[in-house]
Amino acid sequence: MNEHYEFVNPPLPYAYDALEPFIDAKTMELHHNRHLQTYINNLNKTLKDYPEYQNLSLEKLIIYIDSLPSSIQTEVKNNAGGIYNHIFFFSNMTNSKMEIPSPLSDYINNYFGNFENFKDVFSNAAMSVFGSGYAWLVLNPFGQLQIITTANQDTPFPLNMCPLLNLDVWEHAYYLKHYNLRADYINDWFHVVNWQQVNTNLMNCLSYIS
Ligand code: MN
């Protein structure tokens, strides 16, 4: 993906049907090709007449949102967030079976006791999102694992949290296959998490705070 305007939709790191049977190909195609594409189109449209902000990355647009003209703040926040959150979500899934690498496995055991308990806490957080939003595993500024939720296309950056893993619980992420059964979707999604990528994210986050 481009570092800055004009943003483009990066291809998924796997085929649309790669996550079957847990996440269906049609959902992945619509999610990538329509939902994410729409956020990209809208952000580009919003920034078109503001060349002074066209060199800012997604992260900078999100972090420095208060410095932008108030007339475009809401559009930029929603669409830059929508792009960031979706690319991050897609990048943290895979069709490869994998063990949880270290140091991530040690962090999960230290903060949640064991993987099953982590899965319960994360799933409950994802179930608790009212309406549209995300559940996140993040590294907080003290270097601790934490599970948080965000509404709509909000990101963890304004909370000073470094993202490790997110789960999109907007209905468009699961309705075609799982209908209204978010719990089934969450359970299926755990089969396709790219723990190697999450481990890489952890190491990046640790390097920022050290
Ligand atoms: Mn989505």
mmCIF file of C-alpha atoms and ligand atoms in Angstrom:
data_model
loop_
_atom_site.group_PDB
_atom_site.id
_atom_site.type_symbol
_atom_site.label_atom_id
_atom_site.label_comp_id
_atom_site.label_asym_id
_atom_site.label_seq_id
_atom_site.Cartn_x
_atom_site.Cartn_y
_atom_site.Cartn_z
ATOM 1 C CA MET A 1 0.000 0.000 0.000
ATOM 2 C CA ASN A 2 1.146 3.550 -0.656
ATOM 3 C CA GLU A 3 2.645 5.300 2.326
ATOM 4 C CA HIS A 4 0.331 8.243 1.746
ATOM 5 C CA TYR A 5 -2.193 9.788 -0.681
ATOM 6 C CA GLU A 6 -3.201 8.589 -3.211
ATOM 7 C CA PHE A 7 -4.012 5.460 -1.246
ATOM 8 C CA VAL A 8 -4.483 2.184 -3.109
ATOM 9 C CA ASN A 9 -6.052 -1.106 -2.092
ATOM 10 C CA PRO A 10 -3.284 -3.680 -1.555
ATOM 11 C CA PRO A 11 -4.075 -7.238 -2.673
ATOM 12 C CA LEU A 12 -4.874 -9.690 0.094
ATOM 13 C CA PRO A 13 -1.864 -11.795 1.130
ATOM 14 C CA TYR A 14 -3.930 -14.911 0.213
ATOM 15 C CA ALA A 15 -6.741 -15.928 -2.155
ATOM 16 C CA TYR A 16 -10.337 -14.968 -1.362
ATOM 17 C CA ASP A 17 -11.180 -18.623 -0.703
ATOM 18 C CA ALA A 18 -8.038 -19.336 1.360
ATOM 19 C CA LEU A 19 -9.821 -19.060 4.701
ATOM 20 C CA GLU A 20 -12.630 -21.497 3.815
ATOM 21 C CA PRO A 21 -14.460 -23.088 5.528
ATOM 22 C CA PHE A 22 -14.020 -20.687 8.439
ATOM 23 C CA ILE A 23 -14.491 -17.458 6.523
ATOM 24 C CA ASP A 24 -16.160 -17.783 3.127
ATOM 25 C CA ALA A 25 -14.736 -16.476 -0.137
ATOM 26 C CA LYS A 26 -17.697 -14.192 -0.915
ATOM 27 C CA THR A 27 -17.365 -12.428 2.432
ATOM 28 C CA MET A 28 -13.631 -11.962 1.890
ATOM 29 C CA GLU A 29 -14.155 -10.644 -1.630
ATOM 30 C CA LEU A 30 -16.828 -8.128 -0.640
ATOM 31 C CA HIS A 31 -14.920 -7.148 2.474
ATOM 32 C CA HIS A 32 -11.722 -6.427 0.535
ATOM 33 C CA ASN A 33 -13.076 -5.282 -2.814
ATOM 34 C CA ARG A 34 -16.016 -3.202 -1.674
ATOM 35 C CA HIS A 35 -15.840 -2.297 2.011
ATOM 36 C CA LEU A 36 -12.118 -1.537 2.190
ATOM 37 C CA GLN A 37 -12.139 -0.062 -1.322
ATOM 38 C CA THR A 38 -14.889 2.352 -0.294
ATOM 39 C CA TYR A 39 -12.861 3.636 2.666
ATOM 40 C CA ILE A 40 -9.901 4.143 0.316
ATOM 41 C CA ASN A 41 -12.002 5.978 -2.274
ATOM 42 C CA ASN A 42 -13.558 8.191 0.384
ATOM 43 C CA LEU A 43 -10.242 9.110 2.010
ATOM 44 C CA ASN A 44 -8.709 9.953 -1.377
ATOM 45 C CA LYS A 45 -11.740 12.070 -2.220
ATOM 46 C CA THR A 46 -11.502 13.903 1.102
ATOM 47 C CA LEU A 47 -7.762 14.641 0.718
ATOM 48 C CA LYS A 48 -7.968 15.553 -2.959
ATOM 49 C CA ASP A 49 -8.284 19.280 -2.281
ATOM 50 C CA TYR A 50 -5.802 19.320 0.603
ATOM 51 C CA PRO A 51 -2.336 18.881 -0.908
ATOM 52 C CA GLU A 52 -0.726 19.961 2.367
ATOM 53 C CA TYR A 53 -1.904 16.705 3.991
ATOM 54 C CA GLN A 54 -1.283 14.359 1.079
ATOM 55 C CA ASN A 55 2.155 13.283 2.318
ATOM 56 C CA LEU A 56 0.819 12.042 5.665
ATOM 57 C CA SER A 57 0.671 8.309 6.361
ATOM 58 C CA LEU A 58 -2.519 6.670 7.637
ATOM 59 C CA GLU A 59 -1.079 6.522 11.143
ATOM 60 C CA LYS A 60 -0.144 10.220 11.075
ATOM 61 C CA LEU A 61 -3.565 11.207 9.739
ATOM 62 C CA ILE A 62 -5.119 9.308 12.640
ATOM 63 C CA ILE A 63 -2.727 10.524 15.352
ATOM 64 C CA TYR A 64 -2.728 14.183 14.267
ATOM 65 C CA ILE A 65 -6.440 14.304 13.466
ATOM 66 C CA ASP A 66 -6.943 17.358 15.708
ATOM 67 C CA SER A 67 -4.506 19.376 13.551
ATOM 68 C CA LEU A 68 -6.573 18.866 10.403
ATOM 69 C CA PRO A 69 -9.292 21.324 9.350
ATOM 70 C CA SER A 70 -12.376 20.564 11.416
ATOM 71 C CA SER A 71 -14.444 20.256 8.240
ATOM 72 C CA ILE A 72 -12.609 17.053 7.225
ATOM 73 C CA GLN A 73 -11.779 15.557 10.644
ATOM 74 C CA THR A 74 -14.730 13.164 10.817
ATOM 75 C CA GLU A 75 -14.271 11.937 7.236
ATOM 76 C CA VAL A 76 -10.536 11.418 7.712
ATOM 77 C CA LYS A 77 -10.958 9.706 11.087
ATOM 78 C CA ASN A 78 -13.583 7.262 9.821
ATOM 79 C CA ASN A 79 -11.944 6.462 6.509
ATOM 80 C CA ALA A 80 -8.278 6.409 7.545
ATOM 81 C CA GLY A 81 -9.353 4.257 10.491
ATOM 82 C CA GLY A 82 -11.370 2.025 8.182
ATOM 83 C CA ILE A 83 -8.360 1.505 5.934
ATOM 84 C CA TYR A 84 -5.897 0.907 8.753
ATOM 85 C CA ASN A 85 -8.200 -1.455 10.653
ATOM 86 C CA HIS A 86 -9.056 -3.556 7.591
ATOM 87 C CA ILE A 87 -5.525 -3.925 6.264
ATOM 88 C CA PHE A 88 -4.393 -4.887 9.757
ATOM 89 C CA PHE A 89 -7.269 -7.354 10.127
ATOM 90 C CA PHE A 90 -6.595 -9.006 6.765
ATOM 91 C CA SER A 91 -2.853 -9.201 7.438
ATOM 92 C CA ASN A 92 -3.440 -11.116 10.662
ATOM 93 C CA MET A 93 -5.203 -14.063 9.027
ATOM 94 C CA THR A 94 -3.773 -17.065 7.166
ATOM 95 C CA ASN A 95 -4.660 -20.526 5.917
ATOM 96 C CA SER A 96 -1.437 -21.971 7.394
ATOM 97 C CA LYS A 97 -1.765 -23.994 10.548
ATOM 98 C CA MET A 98 0.675 -22.624 13.085
ATOM 99 C CA GLU A 99 1.746 -22.810 16.698
ATOM 100 C CA ILE A 100 1.976 -19.581 18.647
ATOM 101 C CA PRO A 101 5.637 -18.535 18.528
ATOM 102 C CA SER A 102 7.673 -17.094 21.356
ATOM 103 C CA PRO A 103 7.746 -14.458 22.798
ATOM 104 C CA LEU A 104 3.998 -14.105 22.074
ATOM 105 C CA SER A 105 3.194 -17.457 23.691
ATOM 106 C CA ASP A 106 5.018 -16.426 26.894
ATOM 107 C CA TYR A 107 3.210 -13.081 26.988
ATOM 108 C CA ILE A 108 -0.178 -14.790 26.565
ATOM 109 C CA ASN A 109 0.593 -17.268 29.325
ATOM 110 C CA ASN A 110 1.896 -14.543 31.642
ATOM 111 C CA TYR A 111 -1.059 -12.211 31.216
ATOM 112 C CA PHE A 112 -3.905 -14.687 30.699
ATOM 113 C CA GLY A 113 -2.690 -17.890 32.359
ATOM 114 C CA ASN A 114 -3.076 -20.011 29.232
ATOM 115 C CA PHE A 115 -4.296 -19.794 25.658
ATOM 116 C CA GLU A 116 -7.828 -21.063 26.399
ATOM 117 C CA ASN A 117 -8.337 -18.341 28.973
ATOM 118 C CA PHE A 118 -6.977 -15.720 26.564
ATOM 119 C CA LYS A 119 -9.408 -16.979 23.928
ATOM 120 C CA ASP A 120 -12.313 -16.692 26.383
ATOM 121 C CA VAL A 121 -11.416 -13.161 27.451
ATOM 122 C CA PHE A 122 -10.863 -12.011 23.865
ATOM 123 C CA SER A 123 -14.088 -13.666 22.669
ATOM 124 C CA ASN A 124 -16.104 -12.093 25.475
ATOM 125 C CA ALA A 125 -14.684 -8.682 24.574
ATOM 126 C CA ALA A 126 -15.604 -9.238 20.913
ATOM 127 C CA MET A 127 -19.121 -10.293 21.956
ATOM 128 C CA SER A 128 -19.455 -7.173 24.132
ATOM 129 C CA VAL A 129 -19.037 -4.736 21.215
ATOM 130 C CA PHE A 130 -22.475 -3.187 20.819
ATOM 131 C CA GLY A 131 -23.137 -2.414 17.181
ATOM 132 C CA SER A 132 -20.063 -2.105 14.948
ATOM 133 C CA GLY A 133 -16.454 -2.164 16.023
ATOM 134 C CA TYR A 134 -13.415 -4.271 16.824
ATOM 135 C CA ALA A 135 -11.809 -6.296 19.589
ATOM 136 C CA TRP A 136 -8.051 -5.822 19.912
ATOM 137 C CA LEU A 137 -5.082 -7.414 21.565
ATOM 138 C CA VAL A 138 -2.687 -4.531 22.221
ATOM 139 C CA LEU A 139 0.533 -3.744 24.009
ATOM 140 C CA ASN A 140 -0.068 -0.875 26.427
ATOM 141 C CA PRO A 141 2.547 1.843 27.129
ATOM 142 C CA PHE A 142 3.808 -0.180 30.111
ATOM 143 C CA GLY A 143 4.653 -3.116 27.863
ATOM 144 C CA GLN A 144 1.706 -5.214 29.071
ATOM 145 C CA LEU A 145 -0.789 -7.185 26.982
ATOM 146 C CA GLN A 146 -4.298 -5.836 27.130
ATOM 147 C CA ILE A 147 -7.606 -6.558 25.390
ATOM 148 C CA ILE A 148 -9.693 -3.562 24.381
ATOM 149 C CA THR A 149 -12.633 -2.820 22.125
ATOM 150 C CA THR A 150 -13.176 0.138 19.811
ATOM 151 C CA ALA A 151 -16.352 1.451 18.192
ATOM 152 C CA ASN A 152 -16.941 1.934 14.478
ATOM 153 C CA GLN A 153 -13.555 2.551 12.770
ATOM 154 C CA ASP A 154 -11.740 3.926 15.805
ATOM 155 C CA THR A 155 -8.163 2.709 16.234
ATOM 156 C CA PRO A 156 -6.052 2.043 19.360
ATOM 157 C CA PHE A 157 -3.613 4.887 18.527
ATOM 158 C CA PRO A 158 -5.442 7.687 20.400
ATOM 159 C CA LEU A 159 -5.387 5.395 23.465
ATOM 160 C CA ASN A 160 -1.596 5.048 23.157
ATOM 161 C CA MET A 161 -1.976 1.338 22.526
ATOM 162 C CA CYS A 162 0.181 -0.566 20.051
ATOM 163 C CA PRO A 163 -1.965 -3.028 18.058
ATOM 164 C CA LEU A 164 -1.065 -6.734 17.899
ATOM 165 C CA LEU A 165 -4.291 -8.308 16.622
ATOM 166 C CA ASN A 166 -7.785 -7.126 15.776
ATOM 167 C CA LEU A 167 -11.096 -8.776 15.038
ATOM 168 C CA ASP A 168 -13.662 -6.994 12.888
ATOM 169 C CA VAL A 169 -17.110 -7.600 14.388
ATOM 170 C CA TRP A 170 -19.051 -5.394 11.988
ATOM 171 C CA GLU A 171 -21.902 -7.553 10.657
ATOM 172 C CA HIS A 172 -20.485 -7.302 7.114
ATOM 173 C CA ALA A 173 -17.534 -9.372 8.362
ATOM 174 C CA TYR A 174 -19.683 -12.452 9.022
ATOM 175 C CA TYR A 175 -23.340 -12.048 8.093
ATOM 176 C CA LEU A 176 -23.268 -14.009 4.790
ATOM 177 C CA LYS A 177 -21.980 -17.170 6.436
ATOM 178 C CA HIS A 178 -22.742 -16.871 10.126
ATOM 179 C CA TYR A 179 -25.915 -14.742 9.879
ATOM 180 C CA ASN A 180 -26.379 -13.060 13.258
ATOM 181 C CA LEU A 181 -24.276 -15.588 15.170
ATOM 182 C CA ARG A 182 -21.253 -13.529 16.095
ATOM 183 C CA ALA A 183 -20.040 -16.150 18.582
ATOM 184 C CA ASP A 184 -19.736 -18.754 15.800
ATOM 185 C CA TYR A 185 -17.804 -16.296 13.654
ATOM 186 C CA ILE A 186 -15.393 -15.536 16.510
ATOM 187 C CA ASN A 187 -14.835 -19.232 17.063
ATOM 188 C CA ASP A 188 -14.180 -19.817 13.350
ATOM 189 C CA TRP A 189 -11.866 -16.812 13.119
ATOM 190 C CA PHE A 190 -9.593 -18.296 15.794
ATOM 191 C CA HIS A 191 -8.777 -21.083 13.273
ATOM 192 C CA VAL A 192 -7.259 -18.611 10.808
ATOM 193 C CA VAL A 193 -5.281 -16.221 13.004
ATOM 194 C CA ASN A 194 -1.754 -15.653 11.726
ATOM 195 C CA TRP A 195 0.112 -16.033 15.016
ATOM 196 C CA GLN A 196 3.474 -15.509 13.336
ATOM 197 C CA GLN A 197 2.317 -12.088 12.173
ATOM 198 C CA VAL A 198 0.924 -11.294 15.625
ATOM 199 C CA ASN A 199 4.298 -12.289 17.099
ATOM 200 C CA THR A 200 6.031 -9.963 14.619
ATOM 201 C CA ASN A 201 3.631 -7.190 15.627
ATOM 202 C CA LEU A 202 4.501 -7.814 19.286
ATOM 203 C CA MET A 203 8.219 -7.521 18.585
ATOM 204 C CA ASN A 204 7.663 -4.280 16.645
ATOM 205 C CA CYS A 205 5.567 -2.846 19.482
ATOM 206 C CA LEU A 206 8.194 -3.868 22.050
ATOM 207 C CA SER A 207 10.884 -2.096 20.021
ATOM 208 C CA TYR A 208 8.829 1.144 20.014
ATOM 209 C CA ILE A 209 8.475 1.300 23.795
ATOM 210 C CA SER A 210 12.017 0.222 24.715
HETATM 211 MN MN MN B 1 -15.008 -4.670 7.996
#
